[in-house]
PDB file of C-alpha atoms in Angstrom:
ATOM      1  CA  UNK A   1    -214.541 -28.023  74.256  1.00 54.00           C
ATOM      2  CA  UNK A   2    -215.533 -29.253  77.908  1.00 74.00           C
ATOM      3  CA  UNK A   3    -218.368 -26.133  77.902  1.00 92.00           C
ATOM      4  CA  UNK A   4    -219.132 -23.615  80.294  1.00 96.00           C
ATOM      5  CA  UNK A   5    -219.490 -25.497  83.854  1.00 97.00           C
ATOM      6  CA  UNK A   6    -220.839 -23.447  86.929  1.00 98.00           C
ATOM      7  CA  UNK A   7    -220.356 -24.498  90.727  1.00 97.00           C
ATOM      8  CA  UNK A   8    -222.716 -25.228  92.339  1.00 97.00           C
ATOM      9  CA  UNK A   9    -225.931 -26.091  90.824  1.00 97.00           C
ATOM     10  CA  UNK A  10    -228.079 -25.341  93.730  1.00 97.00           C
ATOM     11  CA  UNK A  11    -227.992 -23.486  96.565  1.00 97.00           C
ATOM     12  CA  UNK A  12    -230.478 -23.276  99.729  1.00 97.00           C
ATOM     13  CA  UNK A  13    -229.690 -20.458 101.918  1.00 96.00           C
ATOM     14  CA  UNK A  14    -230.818 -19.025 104.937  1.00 96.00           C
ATOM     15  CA  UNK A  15    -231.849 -14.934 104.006  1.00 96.00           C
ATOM     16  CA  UNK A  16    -228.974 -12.293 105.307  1.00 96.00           C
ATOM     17  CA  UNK A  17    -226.028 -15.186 104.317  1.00 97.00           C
ATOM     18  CA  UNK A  18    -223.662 -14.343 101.911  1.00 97.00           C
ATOM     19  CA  UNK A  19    -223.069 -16.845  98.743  1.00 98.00           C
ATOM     20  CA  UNK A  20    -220.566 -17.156  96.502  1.00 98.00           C
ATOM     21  CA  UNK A  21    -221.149 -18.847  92.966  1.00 97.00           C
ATOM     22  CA  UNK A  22    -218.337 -20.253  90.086  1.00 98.00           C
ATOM     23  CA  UNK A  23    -218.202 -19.941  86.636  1.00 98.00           C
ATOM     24  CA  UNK A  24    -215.617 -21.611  84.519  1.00 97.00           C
ATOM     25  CA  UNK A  25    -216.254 -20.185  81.045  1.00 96.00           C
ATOM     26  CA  UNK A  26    -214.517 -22.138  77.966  1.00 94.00           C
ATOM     27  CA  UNK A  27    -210.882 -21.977  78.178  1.00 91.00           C
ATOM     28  CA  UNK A  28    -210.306 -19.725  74.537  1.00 89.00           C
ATOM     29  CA  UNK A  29    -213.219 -17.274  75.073  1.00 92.00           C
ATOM     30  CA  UNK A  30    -212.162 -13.930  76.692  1.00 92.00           C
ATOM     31  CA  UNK A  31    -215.597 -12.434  77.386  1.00 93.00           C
ATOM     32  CA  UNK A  32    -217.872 -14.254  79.979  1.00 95.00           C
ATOM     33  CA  UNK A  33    -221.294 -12.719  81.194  1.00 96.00           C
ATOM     34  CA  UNK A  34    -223.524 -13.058  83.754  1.00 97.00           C
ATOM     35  CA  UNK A  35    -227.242 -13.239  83.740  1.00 97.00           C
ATOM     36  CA  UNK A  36    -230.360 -13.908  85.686  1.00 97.00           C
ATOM     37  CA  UNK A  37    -233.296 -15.641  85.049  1.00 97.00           C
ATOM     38  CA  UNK A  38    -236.441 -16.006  87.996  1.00 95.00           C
ATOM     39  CA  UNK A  39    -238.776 -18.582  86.797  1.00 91.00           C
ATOM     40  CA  UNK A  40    -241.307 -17.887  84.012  1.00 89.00           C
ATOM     41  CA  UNK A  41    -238.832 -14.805  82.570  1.00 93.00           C
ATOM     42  CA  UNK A  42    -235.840 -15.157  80.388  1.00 95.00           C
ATOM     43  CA  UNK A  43    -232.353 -14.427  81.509  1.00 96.00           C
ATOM     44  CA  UNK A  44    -231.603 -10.767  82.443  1.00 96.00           C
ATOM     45  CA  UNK A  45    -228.242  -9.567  81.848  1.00 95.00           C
ATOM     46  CA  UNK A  46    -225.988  -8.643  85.469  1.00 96.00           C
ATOM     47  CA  UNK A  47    -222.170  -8.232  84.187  1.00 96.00           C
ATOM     48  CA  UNK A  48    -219.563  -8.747  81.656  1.00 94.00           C
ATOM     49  CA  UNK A  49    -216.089  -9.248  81.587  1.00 95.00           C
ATOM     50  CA  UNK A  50    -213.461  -9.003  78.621  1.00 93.00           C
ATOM     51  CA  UNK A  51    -210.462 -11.410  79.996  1.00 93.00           C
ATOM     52  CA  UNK A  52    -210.063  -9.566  83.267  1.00 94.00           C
ATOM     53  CA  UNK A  53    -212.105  -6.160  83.653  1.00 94.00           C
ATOM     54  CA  UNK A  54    -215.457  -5.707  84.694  1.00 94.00           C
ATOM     55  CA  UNK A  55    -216.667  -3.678  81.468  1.00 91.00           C
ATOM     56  CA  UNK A  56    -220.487  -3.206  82.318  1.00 91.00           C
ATOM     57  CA  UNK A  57    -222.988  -3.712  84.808  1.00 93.00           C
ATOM     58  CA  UNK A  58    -226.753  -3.209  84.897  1.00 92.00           C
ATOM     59  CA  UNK A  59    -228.884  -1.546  87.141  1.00 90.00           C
ATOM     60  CA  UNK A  60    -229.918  -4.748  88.385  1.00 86.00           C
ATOM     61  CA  UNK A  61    -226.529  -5.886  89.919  1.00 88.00           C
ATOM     62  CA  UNK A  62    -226.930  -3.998  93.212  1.00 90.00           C
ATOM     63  CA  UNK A  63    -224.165  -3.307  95.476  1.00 93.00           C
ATOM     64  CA  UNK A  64    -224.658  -6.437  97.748  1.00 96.00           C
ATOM     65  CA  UNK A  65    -223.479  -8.313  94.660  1.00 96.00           C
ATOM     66  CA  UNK A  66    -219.998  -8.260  93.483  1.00 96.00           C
ATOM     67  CA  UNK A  67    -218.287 -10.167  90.464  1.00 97.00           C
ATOM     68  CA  UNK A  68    -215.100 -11.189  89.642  1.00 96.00           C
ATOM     69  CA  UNK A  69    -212.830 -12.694  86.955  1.00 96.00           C
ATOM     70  CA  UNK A  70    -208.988 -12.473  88.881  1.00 92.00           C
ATOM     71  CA  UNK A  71    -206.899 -14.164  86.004  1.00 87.00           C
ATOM     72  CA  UNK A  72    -209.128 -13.607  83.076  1.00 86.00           C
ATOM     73  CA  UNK A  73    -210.018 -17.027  83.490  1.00 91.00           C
ATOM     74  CA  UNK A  74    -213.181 -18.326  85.922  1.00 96.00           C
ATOM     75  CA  UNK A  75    -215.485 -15.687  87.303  1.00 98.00           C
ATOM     76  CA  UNK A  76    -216.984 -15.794  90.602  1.00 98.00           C
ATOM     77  CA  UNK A  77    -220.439 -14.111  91.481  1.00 98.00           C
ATOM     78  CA  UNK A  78    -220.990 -13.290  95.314  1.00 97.00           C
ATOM     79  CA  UNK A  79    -224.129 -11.890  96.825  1.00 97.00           C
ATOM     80  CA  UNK A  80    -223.715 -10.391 100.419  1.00 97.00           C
ATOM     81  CA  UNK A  81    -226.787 -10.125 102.692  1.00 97.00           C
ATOM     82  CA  UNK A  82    -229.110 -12.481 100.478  1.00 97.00           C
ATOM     83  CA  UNK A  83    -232.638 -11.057 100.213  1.00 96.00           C
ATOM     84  CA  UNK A  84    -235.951 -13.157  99.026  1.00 94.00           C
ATOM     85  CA  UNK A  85    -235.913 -11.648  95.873  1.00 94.00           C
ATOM     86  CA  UNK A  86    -232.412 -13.074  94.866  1.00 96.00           C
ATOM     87  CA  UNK A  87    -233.961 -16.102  94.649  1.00 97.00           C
ATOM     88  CA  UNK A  88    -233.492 -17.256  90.976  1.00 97.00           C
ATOM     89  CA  UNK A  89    -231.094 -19.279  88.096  1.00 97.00           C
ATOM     90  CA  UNK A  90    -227.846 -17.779  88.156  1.00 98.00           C
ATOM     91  CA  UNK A  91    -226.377 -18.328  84.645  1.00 98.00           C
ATOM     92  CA  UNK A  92    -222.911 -17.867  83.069  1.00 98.00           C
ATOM     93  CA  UNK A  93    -222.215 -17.647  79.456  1.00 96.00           C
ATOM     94  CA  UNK A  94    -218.844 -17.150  77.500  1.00 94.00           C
ATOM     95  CA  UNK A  95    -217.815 -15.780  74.004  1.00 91.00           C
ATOM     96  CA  UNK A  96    -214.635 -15.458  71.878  1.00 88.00           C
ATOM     97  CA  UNK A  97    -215.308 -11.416  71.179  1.00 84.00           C
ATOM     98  CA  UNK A  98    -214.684 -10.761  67.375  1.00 78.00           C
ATOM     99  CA  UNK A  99    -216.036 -14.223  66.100  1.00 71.00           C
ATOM    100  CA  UNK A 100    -218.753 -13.392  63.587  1.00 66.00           C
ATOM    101  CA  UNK A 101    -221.878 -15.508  64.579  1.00 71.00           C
ATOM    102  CA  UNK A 102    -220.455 -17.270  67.271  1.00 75.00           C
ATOM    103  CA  UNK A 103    -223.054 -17.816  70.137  1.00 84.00           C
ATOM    104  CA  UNK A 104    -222.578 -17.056  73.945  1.00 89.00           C
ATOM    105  CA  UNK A 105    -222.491 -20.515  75.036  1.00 93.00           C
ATOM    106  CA  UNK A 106    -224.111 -20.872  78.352  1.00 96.00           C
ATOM    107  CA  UNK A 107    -223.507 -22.978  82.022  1.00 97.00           C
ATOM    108  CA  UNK A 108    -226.637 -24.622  83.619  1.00 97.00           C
ATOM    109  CA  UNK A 109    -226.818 -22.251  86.106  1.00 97.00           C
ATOM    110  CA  UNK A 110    -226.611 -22.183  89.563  1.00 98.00           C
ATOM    111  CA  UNK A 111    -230.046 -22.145  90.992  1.00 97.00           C
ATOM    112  CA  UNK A 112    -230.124 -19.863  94.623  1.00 97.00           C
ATOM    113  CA  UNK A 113    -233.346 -20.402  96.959  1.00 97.00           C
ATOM    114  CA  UNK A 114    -233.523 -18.085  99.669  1.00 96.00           C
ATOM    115  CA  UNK A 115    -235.659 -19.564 103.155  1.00 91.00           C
TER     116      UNK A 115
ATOM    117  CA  UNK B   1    -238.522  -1.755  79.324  1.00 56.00           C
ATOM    118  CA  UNK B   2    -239.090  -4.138  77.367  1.00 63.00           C
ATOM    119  CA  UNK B   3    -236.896  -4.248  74.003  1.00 89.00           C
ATOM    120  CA  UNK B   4    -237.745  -7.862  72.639  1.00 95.00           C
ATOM    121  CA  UNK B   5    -241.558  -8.778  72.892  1.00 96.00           C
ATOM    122  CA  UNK B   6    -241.812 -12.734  72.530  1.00 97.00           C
ATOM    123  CA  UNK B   7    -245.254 -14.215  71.895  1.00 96.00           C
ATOM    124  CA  UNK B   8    -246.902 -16.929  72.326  1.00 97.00           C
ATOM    125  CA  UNK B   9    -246.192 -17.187  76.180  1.00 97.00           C
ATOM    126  CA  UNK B  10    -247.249 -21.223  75.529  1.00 97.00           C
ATOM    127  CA  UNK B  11    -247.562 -23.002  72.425  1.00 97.00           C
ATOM    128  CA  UNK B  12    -249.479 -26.753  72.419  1.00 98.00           C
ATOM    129  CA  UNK B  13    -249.421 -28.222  68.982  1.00 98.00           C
ATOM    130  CA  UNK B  14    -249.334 -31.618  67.595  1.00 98.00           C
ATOM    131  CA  UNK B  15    -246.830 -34.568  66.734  1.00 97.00           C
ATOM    132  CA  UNK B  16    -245.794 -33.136  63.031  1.00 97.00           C
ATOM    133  CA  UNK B  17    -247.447 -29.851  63.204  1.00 97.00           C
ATOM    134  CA  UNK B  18    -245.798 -26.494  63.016  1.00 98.00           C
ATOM    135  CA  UNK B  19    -244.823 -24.250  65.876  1.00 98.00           C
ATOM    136  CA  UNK B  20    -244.720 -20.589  65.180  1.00 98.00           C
ATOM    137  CA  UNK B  21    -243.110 -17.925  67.816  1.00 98.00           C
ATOM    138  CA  UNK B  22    -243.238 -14.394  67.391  1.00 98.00           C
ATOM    139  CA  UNK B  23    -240.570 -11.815  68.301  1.00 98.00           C
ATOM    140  CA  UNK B  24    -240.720  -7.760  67.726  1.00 98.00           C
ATOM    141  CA  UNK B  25    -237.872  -5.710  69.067  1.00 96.00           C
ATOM    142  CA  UNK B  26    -237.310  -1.995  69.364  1.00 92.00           C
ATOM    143  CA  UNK B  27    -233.532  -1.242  69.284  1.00 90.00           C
ATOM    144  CA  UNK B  28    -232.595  -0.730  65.597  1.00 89.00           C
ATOM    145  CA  UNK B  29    -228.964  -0.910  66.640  1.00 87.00           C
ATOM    146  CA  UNK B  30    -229.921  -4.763  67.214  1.00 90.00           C
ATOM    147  CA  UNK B  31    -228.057  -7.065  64.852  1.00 89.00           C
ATOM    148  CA  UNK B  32    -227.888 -10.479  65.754  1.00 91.00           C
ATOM    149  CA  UNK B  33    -231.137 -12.365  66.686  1.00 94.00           C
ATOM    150  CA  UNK B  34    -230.015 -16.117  68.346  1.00 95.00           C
ATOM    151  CA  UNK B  35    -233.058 -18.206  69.404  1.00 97.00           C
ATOM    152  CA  UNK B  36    -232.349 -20.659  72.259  1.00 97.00           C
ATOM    153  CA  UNK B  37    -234.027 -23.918  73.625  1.00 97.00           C
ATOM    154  CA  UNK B  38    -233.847 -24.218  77.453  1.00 97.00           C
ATOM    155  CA  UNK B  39    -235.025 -28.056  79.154  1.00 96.00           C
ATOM    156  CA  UNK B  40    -235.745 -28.003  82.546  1.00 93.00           C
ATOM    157  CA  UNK B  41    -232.714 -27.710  85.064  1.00 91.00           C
ATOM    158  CA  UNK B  42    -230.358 -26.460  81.773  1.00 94.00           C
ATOM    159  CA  UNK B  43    -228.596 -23.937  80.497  1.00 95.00           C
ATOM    160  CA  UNK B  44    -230.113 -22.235  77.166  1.00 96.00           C
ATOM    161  CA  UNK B  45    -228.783 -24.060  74.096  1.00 95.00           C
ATOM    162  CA  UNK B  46    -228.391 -22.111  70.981  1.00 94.00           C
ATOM    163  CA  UNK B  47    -230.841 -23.281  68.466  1.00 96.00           C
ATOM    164  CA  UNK B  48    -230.387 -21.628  65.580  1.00 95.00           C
ATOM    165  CA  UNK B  49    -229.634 -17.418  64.280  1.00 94.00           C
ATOM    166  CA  UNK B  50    -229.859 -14.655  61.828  1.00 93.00           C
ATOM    167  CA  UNK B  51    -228.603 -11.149  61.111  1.00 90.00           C
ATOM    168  CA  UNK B  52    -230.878  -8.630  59.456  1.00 89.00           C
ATOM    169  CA  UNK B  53    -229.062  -8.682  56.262  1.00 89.00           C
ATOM    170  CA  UNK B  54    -231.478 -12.339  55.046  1.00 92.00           C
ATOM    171  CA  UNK B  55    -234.775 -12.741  55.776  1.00 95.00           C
ATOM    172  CA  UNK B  56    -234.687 -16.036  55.852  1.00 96.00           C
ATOM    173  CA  UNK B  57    -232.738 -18.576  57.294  1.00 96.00           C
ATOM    174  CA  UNK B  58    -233.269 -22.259  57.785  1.00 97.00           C
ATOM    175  CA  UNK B  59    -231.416 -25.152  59.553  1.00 95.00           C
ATOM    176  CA  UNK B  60    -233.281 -28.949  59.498  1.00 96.00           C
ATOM    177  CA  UNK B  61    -236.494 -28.422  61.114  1.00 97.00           C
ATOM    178  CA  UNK B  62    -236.079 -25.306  62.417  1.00 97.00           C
ATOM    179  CA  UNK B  63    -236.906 -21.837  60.312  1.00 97.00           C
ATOM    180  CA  UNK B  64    -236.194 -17.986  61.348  1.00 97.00           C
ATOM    181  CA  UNK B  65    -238.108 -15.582  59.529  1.00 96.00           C
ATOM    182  CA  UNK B  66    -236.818 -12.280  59.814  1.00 96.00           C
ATOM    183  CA  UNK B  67    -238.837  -8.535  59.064  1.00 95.00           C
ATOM    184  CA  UNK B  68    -236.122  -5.451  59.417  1.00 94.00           C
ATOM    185  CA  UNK B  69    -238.971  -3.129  58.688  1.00 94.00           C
ATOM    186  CA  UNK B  70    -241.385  -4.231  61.108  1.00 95.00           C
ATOM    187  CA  UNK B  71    -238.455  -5.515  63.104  1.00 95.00           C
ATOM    188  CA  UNK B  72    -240.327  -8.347  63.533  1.00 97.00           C
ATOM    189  CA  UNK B  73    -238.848 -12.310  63.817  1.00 97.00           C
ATOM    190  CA  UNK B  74    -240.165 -15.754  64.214  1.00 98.00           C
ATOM    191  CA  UNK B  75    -238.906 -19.088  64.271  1.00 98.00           C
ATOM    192  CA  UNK B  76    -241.119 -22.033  62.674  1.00 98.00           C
ATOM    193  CA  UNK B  77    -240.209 -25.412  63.866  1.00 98.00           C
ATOM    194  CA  UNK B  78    -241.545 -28.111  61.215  1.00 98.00           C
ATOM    195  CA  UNK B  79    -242.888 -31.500  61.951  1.00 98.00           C
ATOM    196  CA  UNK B  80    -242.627 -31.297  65.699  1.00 98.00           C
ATOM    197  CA  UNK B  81    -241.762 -33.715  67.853  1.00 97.00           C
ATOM    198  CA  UNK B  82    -242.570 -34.496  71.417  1.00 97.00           C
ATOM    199  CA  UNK B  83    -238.693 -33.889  72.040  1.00 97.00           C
ATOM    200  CA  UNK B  84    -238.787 -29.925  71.061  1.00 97.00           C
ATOM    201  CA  UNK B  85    -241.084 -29.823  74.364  1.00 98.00           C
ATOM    202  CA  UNK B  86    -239.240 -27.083  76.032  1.00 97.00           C
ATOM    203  CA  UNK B  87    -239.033 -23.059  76.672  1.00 98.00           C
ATOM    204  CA  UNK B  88    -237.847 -21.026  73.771  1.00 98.00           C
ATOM    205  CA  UNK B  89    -236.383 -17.602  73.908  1.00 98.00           C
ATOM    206  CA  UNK B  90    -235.779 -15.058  71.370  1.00 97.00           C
ATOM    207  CA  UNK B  91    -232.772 -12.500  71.631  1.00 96.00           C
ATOM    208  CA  UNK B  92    -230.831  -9.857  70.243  1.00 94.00           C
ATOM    209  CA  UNK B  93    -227.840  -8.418  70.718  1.00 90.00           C
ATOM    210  CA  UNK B  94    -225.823  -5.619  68.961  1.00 84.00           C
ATOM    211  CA  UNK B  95    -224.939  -1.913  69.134  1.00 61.00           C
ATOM    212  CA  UNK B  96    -222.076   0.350  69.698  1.00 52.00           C
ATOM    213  CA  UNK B  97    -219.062  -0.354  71.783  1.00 51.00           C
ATOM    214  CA  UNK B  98    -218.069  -3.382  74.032  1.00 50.00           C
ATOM    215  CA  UNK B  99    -221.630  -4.690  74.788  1.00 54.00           C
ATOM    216  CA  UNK B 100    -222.719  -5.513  71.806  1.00 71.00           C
ATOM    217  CA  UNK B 101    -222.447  -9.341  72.322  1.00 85.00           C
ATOM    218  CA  UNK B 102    -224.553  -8.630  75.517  1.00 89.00           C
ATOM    219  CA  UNK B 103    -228.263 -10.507  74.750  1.00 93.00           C
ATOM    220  CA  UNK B 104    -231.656  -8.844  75.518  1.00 94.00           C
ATOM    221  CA  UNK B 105    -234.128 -12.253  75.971  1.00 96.00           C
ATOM    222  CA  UNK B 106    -237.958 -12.517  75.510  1.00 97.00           C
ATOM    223  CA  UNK B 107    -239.946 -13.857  78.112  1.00 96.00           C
ATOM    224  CA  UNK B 108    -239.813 -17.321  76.415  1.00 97.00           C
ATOM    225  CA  UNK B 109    -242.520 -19.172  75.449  1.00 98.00           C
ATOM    226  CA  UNK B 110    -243.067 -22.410  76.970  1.00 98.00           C
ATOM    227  CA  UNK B 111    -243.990 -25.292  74.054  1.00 98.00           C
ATOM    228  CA  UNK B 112    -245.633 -28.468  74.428  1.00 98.00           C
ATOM    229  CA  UNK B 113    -245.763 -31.171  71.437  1.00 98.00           C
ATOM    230  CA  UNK B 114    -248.345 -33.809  72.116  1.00 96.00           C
ATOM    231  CA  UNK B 115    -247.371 -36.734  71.091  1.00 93.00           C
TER     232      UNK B 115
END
């Protein structure tokens, strides 16, 4: 078990760039999920995936941001046209769905800055 | 809206005293409450869980409480040391369909052990 690792772990960007984050969940679990977390609040749920499809988004995941998961395997977050406001942790966490009390296990996070 | 109400919002106690953080939540379809531990530049870490069918549940140091009628939870952290210094969430998760491993955080509550 070599844990969830995300790519990179910081990011400075100028606003109006596009970024592009990685998420490599652990290899067995079939449902990774992305969250956000701005600094003083805890993680707010974006997206999930169950091996390949895109199952759910919220209402915060507007449509400048776009996630992926090609093979069922990593996941990659982009944001297009980066805004002030998307400044925050980007974090990735990954479960094996129908594991009683198993916990999503989570990446450090990638952590965006917007100039 | 806010389904899981975490308080305190910070939390200084003493080397060996007890730290007590409060959760309430609103969703009854909730049924898995995971509190995490987050350092500084890291990923949550799951600390410890419970599902509303105990009311208690207790691992080391480390205590949930759990009230399905108030839908109320806490988690008690005995003899603290200067090393539990960190930002702890409260979650829940649960419901009908895919999402139910999808987690709904508190706003964390940031805890300081004086040494």
């Amino acid at each position: 078990d070599t844990g969830v690792s995300q790519d990179p772990r910081h990011k400075i960007t100028k606003r109006g760039q596009n970024v592009t984050f990685r998420c490599d969940p652990i290899s067995e679990h079939n449902r990774l999920y992305w969250y956000r977390q701005t600094l003083g609040q805890g993680p707010e749920f974006l997206t999930y995936f169950q091996n390949e499809a895109q199952l759910e988004k919220s209402r915060l995941l507007s449509d400048r941001f776009s996630a992926e998961r090609p093979k069922g395997s990593f996941s990659t977050l982009e944001i297009q046209r980066t805004e002030q406001g998307d400044s925050a942790m980007y974090l990735c966490a990954s479960i094996l769905s129908g594991t009683r009390d198993q916990p999503q296990h989570f990446g450090d996070g990638t952590r965006l800055s917007i100039l | 809206q806010q389904q899981v109400k975490q308080s305190p919002q910070s939390l200084i106690v003493q080397k060996g005293g007890i730290s007590i953080i409060n959760c309430a939540y609103e969703n009854t379809a909730f049924d898995y409450f995971p509190w995490y531990q987050q350092f500084p530049g890291k990923g949550p870490a799951l600390l410890i869980a419970i599902r509303p069918d105990v009311s208690e549940k207790k691992e080391g140091r480390f205590t949930i409480s759990f009230n399905k009628r108030a839908k109320q939870f806490s988690l008690h952290i005995m003899d603290s040391q200067p090393g539990d210094s960190a930002t702890y969430f409260c979650a829940a998760s649960g419901g009908s369909g895919g999402s139910n491993y999808k987690l709904t955080f508190g706003k964390g509550t940031l805890l300081t052990v004086n040494p």
